[in-house]
Tab-separated table of C-alpha atoms in Angstrom:
chain	number	residue	atom	x	y	z
A	178	UNK	CA	17.922	103.276	102.621
A	179	UNK	CA	15.188	105.857	102.886
A	180	UNK	CA	12.511	106.402	105.467
A	181	UNK	CA	9.013	107.686	105.889
A	182	UNK	CA	8.672	109.800	109.036
A	183	UNK	CA	5.802	111.012	111.160
A	184	UNK	CA	5.991	113.056	114.355
A	185	UNK	CA	3.903	111.214	116.933
A	186	UNK	CA	1.501	113.280	118.953
A	187	UNK	CA	-2.149	113.349	119.872
A	188	UNK	CA	-3.120	114.092	116.274
A	189	UNK	CA	-0.221	112.405	114.455
A	190	UNK	CA	1.060	115.718	113.167
A	191	UNK	CA	4.126	114.544	111.204
A	192	UNK	CA	5.572	111.207	109.838
A	193	UNK	CA	8.820	110.230	107.948
A	194	UNK	CA	9.630	107.003	106.017
A	195	UNK	CA	12.738	105.107	104.889
A	196	UNK	CA	13.192	102.461	102.214
A	197	UNK	CA	15.628	99.757	103.312
A	198	UNK	CA	16.937	98.513	99.983
A	199	UNK	CA	20.125	96.879	101.241
A	200	UNK	CA	21.187	94.636	104.075
A	201	UNK	CA	22.620	94.140	106.593
A	202	UNK	CA	21.535	97.115	108.651
A	203	UNK	CA	24.820	98.983	109.165
A	204	UNK	CA	26.128	102.199	110.691
A	205	UNK	CA	25.045	104.237	107.640
A	206	UNK	CA	21.433	103.206	108.253
A	207	UNK	CA	21.725	104.094	111.933
A	208	UNK	CA	23.093	107.518	111.010
A	209	UNK	CA	20.125	108.143	108.707
A	210	UNK	CA	17.681	107.308	111.503
A	211	UNK	CA	19.549	109.548	113.943
A	212	UNK	CA	19.871	112.456	111.497
A	213	UNK	CA	16.221	112.249	110.505
A	214	UNK	CA	15.145	112.577	114.119
A	215	UNK	CA	17.701	115.330	114.736
A	216	UNK	CA	16.327	117.355	111.835
A	217	UNK	CA	12.619	116.680	112.408
A	218	UNK	CA	12.501	116.268	116.164
A	219	UNK	CA	13.264	113.521	118.653
A	220	UNK	CA	9.614	112.451	118.768
A	221	UNK	CA	9.528	111.713	115.022
A	222	UNK	CA	8.228	108.239	114.212
A	223	UNK	CA	9.986	106.284	111.485
A	224	UNK	CA	8.225	103.938	109.111
A	225	UNK	CA	10.491	101.690	107.040
A	226	UNK	CA	9.785	99.844	103.801
A	227	UNK	CA	12.096	96.830	103.561
A	228	UNK	CA	13.000	94.371	100.834
A	229	UNK	CA	12.115	90.793	101.766
A	230	UNK	CA	14.244	87.688	101.301
A	231	UNK	CA	15.792	88.918	98.039
A	232	UNK	CA	17.282	92.362	97.434
A	233	UNK	CA	17.576	94.905	94.657
A	234	UNK	CA	21.201	94.165	93.788
A	235	UNK	CA	20.016	90.747	92.554
A	236	UNK	CA	21.030	88.699	95.571
A	237	UNK	CA	19.775	86.719	98.548
A	238	UNK	CA	19.281	88.739	101.738
A	239	UNK	CA	21.954	87.805	104.264
A	240	UNK	CA	19.336	86.756	106.839
A	241	UNK	CA	15.596	86.239	106.482
A	242	UNK	CA	13.210	89.189	106.399
A	243	UNK	CA	11.611	88.639	109.831
A	244	UNK	CA	14.980	88.735	111.602
A	245	UNK	CA	16.064	91.859	109.714
A	246	UNK	CA	12.765	93.600	110.400
A	247	UNK	CA	13.105	92.888	114.124
A	248	UNK	CA	16.658	94.272	114.054
A	249	UNK	CA	15.386	97.400	112.288
A	250	UNK	CA	12.834	98.028	115.058
A	251	UNK	CA	15.485	97.461	117.717
A	252	UNK	CA	17.644	100.007	115.863
A	253	UNK	CA	15.022	102.759	115.955
A	254	UNK	CA	12.528	102.110	113.146
A	255	UNK	CA	8.974	102.119	114.551
A	256	UNK	CA	7.138	100.135	111.893
A	257	UNK	CA	8.480	97.944	109.056
A	258	UNK	CA	6.420	97.147	105.951
A	259	UNK	CA	7.560	94.815	103.198
A	260	UNK	CA	8.301	95.843	99.633
A	261	UNK	CA	6.848	92.890	97.684
A	262	UNK	CA	9.234	90.723	95.684
A	263	UNK	CA	8.338	91.925	92.142
A	264	UNK	CA	9.479	95.437	93.086
A	265	UNK	CA	12.244	94.528	95.556
A	266	UNK	CA	14.341	92.761	92.887
A	267	UNK	CA	13.678	95.237	90.063
A	268	UNK	CA	15.798	98.007	88.514
A	269	UNK	CA	15.969	101.263	90.463
A	270	UNK	CA	13.016	102.939	88.735
A	271	UNK	CA	10.562	100.112	89.450
A	272	UNK	CA	12.049	99.516	92.904
A	273	UNK	CA	11.476	103.167	93.827
A	274	UNK	CA	8.008	103.187	92.283
A	275	UNK	CA	6.880	100.234	94.389
A	276	UNK	CA	8.414	101.597	97.576
A	277	UNK	CA	6.713	104.968	97.115
A	278	UNK	CA	3.416	103.155	96.447
A	279	UNK	CA	3.779	101.463	99.832
A	280	UNK	CA	4.589	104.732	101.600
A	281	UNK	CA	1.737	106.639	100.021
A	282	UNK	CA	-0.557	103.684	100.622
A	283	UNK	CA	-0.236	104.180	104.380
A	284	UNK	CA	-2.020	107.520	104.129
A	285	UNK	CA	0.340	109.025	106.706
A	286	UNK	CA	3.099	110.450	104.502
A	287	UNK	CA	4.788	113.720	105.332
A	288	UNK	CA	8.514	113.181	104.615
A	289	UNK	CA	10.585	110.800	102.553
A	290	UNK	CA	14.099	110.566	104.025
A	291	UNK	CA	17.057	108.876	102.356
A	292	UNK	CA	20.823	109.023	102.146
A	293	UNK	CA	22.599	110.477	99.122
A	294	UNK	CA	26.136	111.445	98.248
A	295	UNK	CA	25.170	115.072	97.562
A	296	UNK	CA	22.733	115.691	100.419
A	297	UNK	CA	20.863	118.199	98.204
A	298	UNK	CA	17.181	117.342	97.841
A	299	UNK	CA	16.506	120.322	95.578
A	300	UNK	CA	19.127	119.220	93.051
A	301	UNK	CA	17.750	115.668	93.049
A	302	UNK	CA	14.236	116.977	92.423
A	303	UNK	CA	15.537	119.055	89.492
A	304	UNK	CA	17.165	115.952	88.052
A	305	UNK	CA	13.914	114.039	88.433
A	306	UNK	CA	12.021	116.763	86.578
A	307	UNK	CA	14.594	116.714	83.763
A	308	UNK	CA	14.317	112.941	83.401
A	309	UNK	CA	10.543	113.246	83.128
A	310	UNK	CA	10.620	116.126	80.639
A	311	UNK	CA	9.224	115.725	77.114
A	312	UNK	CA	12.633	116.493	75.604
A	313	UNK	CA	14.530	113.802	77.481
A	314	UNK	CA	13.584	110.603	75.528
A	315	UNK	CA	14.820	111.989	72.196
A	316	UNK	CA	18.068	113.225	73.751
A	317	UNK	CA	18.635	109.826	75.372
A	318	UNK	CA	18.099	107.960	72.093
A	319	UNK	CA	20.611	110.260	70.442
A	320	UNK	CA	23.220	109.689	73.151
A	321	UNK	CA	22.725	105.911	73.152
A	322	UNK	CA	23.937	105.755	69.548
A	323	UNK	CA	27.472	106.383	70.868
A	324	UNK	CA	27.499	102.818	72.213
A	325	UNK	CA	28.228	103.677	75.838
A	326	UNK	CA	26.375	102.278	78.826
A	327	UNK	CA	22.829	103.426	79.490
A	328	UNK	CA	23.998	105.300	82.601
A	329	UNK	CA	26.637	107.285	80.661
A	330	UNK	CA	24.199	108.142	77.871
A	331	UNK	CA	21.555	109.227	80.369
A	332	UNK	CA	23.992	111.494	82.184
A	333	UNK	CA	24.992	113.242	78.939
A	334	UNK	CA	21.349	113.691	77.949
A	335	UNK	CA	20.534	115.243	81.325
A	336	UNK	CA	23.557	117.525	81.056
A	337	UNK	CA	21.990	119.044	77.933
A	338	UNK	CA	18.845	119.822	79.937
A	339	UNK	CA	20.448	121.063	83.167
A	340	UNK	CA	24.172	121.643	83.675
A	341	UNK	CA	27.325	119.514	83.889
A	342	UNK	CA	27.431	119.921	87.669
A	343	UNK	CA	23.826	118.802	88.175
A	344	UNK	CA	24.073	115.930	85.684
A	345	UNK	CA	27.276	114.708	87.339
A	346	UNK	CA	25.241	113.847	90.452
A	347	UNK	CA	23.920	110.848	88.497
A	348	UNK	CA	27.365	109.268	88.588
A	349	UNK	CA	26.782	108.359	92.260
A	350	UNK	CA	24.540	105.361	93.089
A	351	UNK	CA	22.644	106.765	96.074
A	352	UNK	CA	22.007	110.062	94.267
A	353	UNK	CA	20.592	108.037	91.371
A	354	UNK	CA	18.276	106.062	93.636
A	355	UNK	CA	17.186	109.282	95.331
A	356	UNK	CA	16.315	110.732	91.915
A	357	UNK	CA	14.185	107.643	91.260
A	358	UNK	CA	12.311	108.251	94.529
A	359	UNK	CA	11.683	111.833	93.420
A	360	UNK	CA	10.510	110.648	89.987
A	361	UNK	CA	8.139	108.182	91.636
A	362	UNK	CA	6.686	110.949	93.793
A	363	UNK	CA	6.127	113.102	90.689
A	364	UNK	CA	4.593	110.188	88.787
A	365	UNK	CA	2.221	109.271	91.606
A	366	UNK	CA	1.384	112.807	92.690
A	367	UNK	CA	2.760	112.205	96.174
A	368	UNK	CA	3.012	115.328	98.325
A	369	UNK	CA	5.912	114.121	100.465
A	370	UNK	CA	8.705	116.478	101.414
A	371	UNK	CA	12.106	115.097	100.465
A	372	UNK	CA	14.702	114.960	103.233
A	373	UNK	CA	18.104	113.676	102.134
A	374	UNK	CA	21.037	113.153	104.480
A	375	UNK	CA	24.615	113.186	103.130
A	376	UNK	CA	25.865	109.620	102.954
A	377	UNK	CA	29.249	108.912	104.502
A	378	UNK	CA	31.451	105.875	103.971
A	379	UNK	CA	32.001	103.285	101.276
A	380	UNK	CA	30.020	103.188	98.040
A	381	UNK	CA	26.902	101.036	98.242
A	382	UNK	CA	28.463	98.159	96.292
A	383	UNK	CA	32.067	98.501	97.475
A	384	UNK	CA	33.680	95.210	98.382
A	385	UNK	CA	36.111	96.745	100.863
A	386	UNK	CA	35.857	99.320	103.634
A	387	UNK	CA	38.333	101.887	104.914
A	388	UNK	CA	38.849	102.456	108.664
A	389	UNK	CA	36.161	104.752	110.065
A	390	UNK	CA	33.830	104.315	107.076
A	391	UNK	CA	30.322	102.900	107.072
A	392	UNK	CA	30.617	99.512	105.391
A	393	UNK	CA	28.581	98.476	102.382
A	394	UNK	CA	26.604	95.240	102.393
A	395	UNK	CA	28.995	93.942	99.734
A	396	UNK	CA	31.928	94.469	102.082
A	397	UNK	CA	30.186	92.549	104.868
A	398	UNK	CA	29.390	89.666	102.504
A	399	UNK	CA	32.983	89.619	101.245
A	400	UNK	CA	34.269	89.296	104.808
A	401	UNK	CA	31.865	86.450	105.581
A	402	UNK	CA	32.855	84.634	102.386
A	403	UNK	CA	36.506	85.014	103.378
A	404	UNK	CA	35.818	83.511	106.793
A	405	UNK	CA	36.370	86.834	108.592
A	406	UNK	CA	33.227	86.559	110.669
A	407	UNK	CA	34.291	88.755	113.575
A	408	UNK	CA	35.277	91.626	111.265
A	409	UNK	CA	31.921	91.336	109.489
A	410	UNK	CA	29.993	91.419	112.758
A	411	UNK	CA	31.904	94.527	113.857
A	412	UNK	CA	30.632	96.364	110.756
A	413	UNK	CA	26.969	95.578	111.456
A	414	UNK	CA	24.657	97.617	113.633
A	415	UNK	CA	24.470	96.015	117.111
A	416	UNK	CA	20.898	94.761	116.655
A	417	UNK	CA	21.743	93.338	113.244
A	418	UNK	CA	24.815	91.569	114.616
A	419	UNK	CA	22.685	90.021	117.373
A	420	UNK	CA	20.065	88.939	114.822
A	421	UNK	CA	22.756	87.453	112.609
A	422	UNK	CA	24.220	85.430	115.490
A	423	UNK	CA	20.779	84.108	116.441
A	424	UNK	CA	20.074	83.082	112.836
A	425	UNK	CA	23.518	81.509	112.526
A	426	UNK	CA	22.923	79.497	115.687
A	427	UNK	CA	19.640	78.244	114.202
A	428	UNK	CA	21.376	77.156	110.984
A	429	UNK	CA	19.806	79.939	108.928
A	430	UNK	CA	22.806	82.221	108.307
A	431	UNK	CA	24.642	83.332	106.355
A	432	UNK	CA	22.322	83.017	103.369
A	433	UNK	CA	24.469	83.360	100.248
A	434	UNK	CA	23.597	82.621	96.628
A	435	UNK	CA	26.394	80.077	96.382
A	436	UNK	CA	24.624	77.967	99.023
A	437	UNK	CA	22.102	77.209	96.240
A	438	UNK	CA	24.613	77.390	93.391
A	439	UNK	CA	23.930	73.961	91.883
A	440	UNK	CA	20.176	74.506	92.007
A	441	UNK	CA	20.517	77.911	90.318
A	442	UNK	CA	22.883	76.574	87.637
A	443	UNK	CA	20.535	73.641	87.014
A	444	UNK	CA	17.648	76.034	86.509
A	445	UNK	CA	19.706	78.250	84.167
A	446	UNK	CA	20.838	75.308	82.039
A	447	UNK	CA	17.274	74.053	81.763
A	448	UNK	CA	15.957	77.335	80.304
A	449	UNK	CA	15.699	77.950	76.560
A	450	UNK	CA	17.043	80.990	74.752
A	451	UNK	CA	13.480	82.325	74.487
A	452	UNK	CA	13.187	82.205	78.274
A	453	UNK	CA	16.255	84.422	78.610
A	454	UNK	CA	14.876	86.745	75.918
A	455	UNK	CA	11.798	87.310	78.083
A	456	UNK	CA	14.097	88.686	80.819
A	457	UNK	CA	15.859	91.251	78.602
A	458	UNK	CA	13.859	94.437	79.098
A	459	UNK	CA	16.325	96.518	77.101
A	460	UNK	CA	16.050	94.242	74.044
A	461	UNK	CA	19.781	94.805	73.503
A	462	UNK	CA	20.753	91.184	72.945
A	463	UNK	CA	22.107	90.766	76.466
A	464	UNK	CA	19.972	87.668	76.852
A	465	UNK	CA	22.079	85.850	74.236
A	466	UNK	CA	25.210	86.417	76.310
A	467	UNK	CA	23.451	85.151	79.417
A	468	UNK	CA	22.051	82.123	77.598
A	469	UNK	CA	25.504	81.116	76.354
A	470	UNK	CA	27.076	81.815	79.734
A	471	UNK	CA	24.476	79.672	81.522
A	472	UNK	CA	25.356	76.675	79.326
A	473	UNK	CA	29.104	77.027	79.831
A	474	UNK	CA	29.529	78.318	83.396
A	475	UNK	CA	30.494	76.067	86.287
A	476	UNK	CA	29.737	78.706	88.916
A	477	UNK	CA	27.601	81.814	89.308
A	478	UNK	CA	30.715	83.981	89.344
A	479	UNK	CA	31.818	82.454	86.051
A	480	UNK	CA	28.371	83.024	84.521
A	481	UNK	CA	28.527	86.702	85.441
A	482	UNK	CA	32.079	86.994	84.114
A	483	UNK	CA	31.215	85.342	80.787
A	484	UNK	CA	28.094	87.446	80.266
A	485	UNK	CA	29.495	90.747	81.492
A	486	UNK	CA	30.781	93.657	79.467
A	487	UNK	CA	31.667	97.240	80.314
A	488	UNK	CA	28.249	98.305	79.056
A	489	UNK	CA	26.154	96.175	81.406
A	490	UNK	CA	26.370	96.715	85.185
A	491	UNK	CA	26.835	93.572	87.266
A	492	UNK	CA	23.673	94.305	89.256
A	493	UNK	CA	21.608	94.049	86.070
A	494	UNK	CA	23.133	90.673	85.235
A	495	UNK	CA	22.635	89.413	88.787
A	496	UNK	CA	18.980	90.449	88.694
A	497	UNK	CA	18.414	88.634	85.398
A	498	UNK	CA	19.950	85.444	86.788
A	499	UNK	CA	17.894	85.760	89.974
A	500	UNK	CA	14.723	86.357	87.972
A	501	UNK	CA	15.466	83.275	85.905
A	502	UNK	CA	15.865	81.210	89.073
A	503	UNK	CA	12.694	82.551	90.699
A	504	UNK	CA	10.605	82.323	87.538
A	505	UNK	CA	9.960	86.063	87.245
A	506	UNK	CA	9.489	87.905	83.940
A	507	UNK	CA	9.069	91.657	83.379
A	508	UNK	CA	5.955	91.128	81.277
A	509	UNK	CA	4.181	89.385	84.165
A	510	UNK	CA	4.868	92.093	86.752
A	511	UNK	CA	1.825	93.692	88.392
A	512	UNK	CA	1.543	97.448	88.079
A	513	UNK	CA	0.282	98.200	91.557
A	514	UNK	CA	1.331	97.046	95.019
A	515	UNK	CA	-1.748	95.129	96.252
A	516	UNK	CA	-1.355	95.298	100.056
A	517	UNK	CA	0.702	96.600	102.989
A	518	UNK	CA	2.366	93.621	104.653
A	519	UNK	CA	3.489	94.287	108.226
A	520	UNK	CA	6.828	92.704	109.165
A	521	UNK	CA	7.607	94.280	112.552
A	522	UNK	CA	6.497	97.044	114.918
A	523	UNK	CA	7.462	98.613	118.213
A	524	UNK	CA	5.212	100.521	120.593
A	525	UNK	CA	4.895	103.615	118.400
A	526	UNK	CA	4.605	101.329	115.401
A	527	UNK	CA	1.489	99.787	116.918
A	528	UNK	CA	0.060	103.295	117.248
A	529	UNK	CA	0.849	103.918	113.576
A	530	UNK	CA	-0.894	100.678	112.629
A	531	UNK	CA	-3.988	101.710	114.559
A	532	UNK	CA	-4.036	105.017	112.694
A	533	UNK	CA	-3.452	103.304	109.333
A	534	UNK	CA	-6.632	101.275	109.752
A	535	UNK	CA	-8.377	104.594	109.138
A	536	UNK	CA	-6.003	106.224	106.638
A	537	UNK	CA	-4.504	103.431	104.515
A	538	UNK	CA	-5.404	103.301	100.833
A	539	UNK	CA	-4.273	99.659	100.624
A	540	UNK	CA	-5.385	96.707	102.758
A	541	UNK	CA	-3.193	95.895	105.771
A	542	UNK	CA	-1.917	92.322	105.847
A	543	UNK	CA	-0.871	91.054	109.276
A	544	UNK	CA	-1.824	87.379	108.893
A	545	UNK	CA	-0.867	85.476	105.725
A	546	UNK	CA	-4.175	83.617	105.572
A	547	UNK	CA	-6.023	86.939	105.265
A	548	UNK	CA	-4.630	87.390	101.744
A	549	UNK	CA	-7.377	84.986	100.643
A	550	UNK	CA	-9.893	87.736	101.473
A	551	UNK	CA	-8.247	90.030	98.925
A	552	UNK	CA	-8.467	89.984	95.138
A	553	UNK	CA	-6.683	87.671	92.691
A	554	UNK	CA	-3.852	90.183	92.119
A	555	UNK	CA	-2.976	90.215	95.828
A	556	UNK	CA	-3.188	86.435	96.027
A	557	UNK	CA	-0.902	86.049	92.997
A	558	UNK	CA	1.747	88.363	94.511
A	559	UNK	CA	1.652	86.588	97.867
A	560	UNK	CA	1.810	83.163	96.226
A	561	UNK	CA	4.922	84.289	94.348
A	562	UNK	CA	6.382	85.576	97.616
A	563	UNK	CA	5.683	82.243	99.315
A	564	UNK	CA	7.258	80.150	96.549
A	565	UNK	CA	10.337	82.389	96.512
A	566	UNK	CA	10.612	82.052	100.300
A	567	UNK	CA	10.745	78.268	99.902
A	568	UNK	CA	13.672	78.609	97.488
A	569	UNK	CA	15.349	81.089	99.836
A	570	UNK	CA	15.168	78.586	102.700
A	571	UNK	CA	17.075	76.039	100.629
A	572	UNK	CA	20.080	78.394	100.841
A	573	UNK	CA	20.239	78.040	104.631
A	574	UNK	CA	23.552	76.485	105.702
A	575	UNK	CA	21.629	73.791	107.613
A	576	UNK	CA	18.931	72.150	105.490
A	577	UNK	CA	17.275	70.841	108.642
A	578	UNK	CA	16.085	74.460	109.149
A	579	UNK	CA	14.755	74.752	105.589
A	580	UNK	CA	11.209	73.426	105.873
A	581	UNK	CA	8.885	74.811	103.218
A	582	UNK	CA	5.772	76.920	103.731
A	583	UNK	CA	7.409	79.491	106.041
A	584	UNK	CA	5.719	82.463	104.363
A	585	UNK	CA	2.302	81.090	105.359
A	586	UNK	CA	3.363	80.811	109.004
A	587	UNK	CA	5.150	84.156	109.488
A	588	UNK	CA	3.455	86.817	111.608
A	589	UNK	CA	4.712	90.326	112.435
A	590	UNK	CA	7.469	90.748	115.021
A	591	UNK	CA	5.676	92.933	117.584
A	592	UNK	CA	7.718	94.287	120.503
A	593	UNK	CA	6.537	96.073	123.604
A	594	UNK	CA	9.203	98.757	123.443
A	595	UNK	CA	9.014	102.408	122.446
């Protein structure tokens, strides 16, 4: 998670923002909010950019976006904007690029705050500069010939441009995502100051949690799958736990990919090999493994096991399967985020929105119907979002709650609090 912060005052002197790439909102996210305000001042306003109904690890969000956005505001975020689907379910570089587009599009940027294992913003900026250097592509191609994973080859290439100690920071997932934020800022010319808070607790994709650690989303999901509901709730932030219970009571939680497993497997078996090839951005032949796995597998877990190798991270495989299900292809992705969609706001968030009507470089979208006033690119992105939301609803535990068309009825969660 990272945030975009602004210190609220008569003239809106300072703002900070966070990108909520994972769910559920847990104690690590709360610590980032608290530390950001401790470092920048208690009156700092926090603007969050949040993934919608599907998340970057290639999975369904545990509960729907509106409920999570409301929980984020109740946990201390002042304003929540959505990261549109084509960026939210993309690899780290495109994910970060879209999130930074949203932050810069507000016109209020001052700080970009995020958690990292190293807690050293200067080192992450140096890594970003190395990855964008003219020498890097040739070094990477040379290292890839060794046959290791992309991540291992990239780390060795960076080591030749910096130092072993600096390059080793890329072996940690939150450092890597932080570097992608820094790269996106360099690419887009964003003048945000980077504020990174040392991350404590389990790794972002760890399936277990040690006593006293901040739990990962994977650990919470694993507990829910194992029927250990109370333990899972104890690991969530209080507002998130309350939101989860409300969604569960309404038949809308937990939302897990296996709730739609037959539908996903049916879609995968229907696709041709050429359809899988269109998903393989690396052109490494991974699509052939996925195509064969989709024809043989009797579960999503089996499909991932059959297609997986040491070289390909599971998150990449999960994203490709999710893209296949949702009908996404890399070639059809838009380059620019077309609007700023408001999901939730508190009292200070409403003040930020009022200011953004003067400063924003992108149109603000508070009512779904207003997307029809925007250009064809914006309408295409929202239409994709709406169709994906209809598929998401079919993963609700109670199909009586899964009526279609929800994306066209959703309005921001506006509270009267701080």
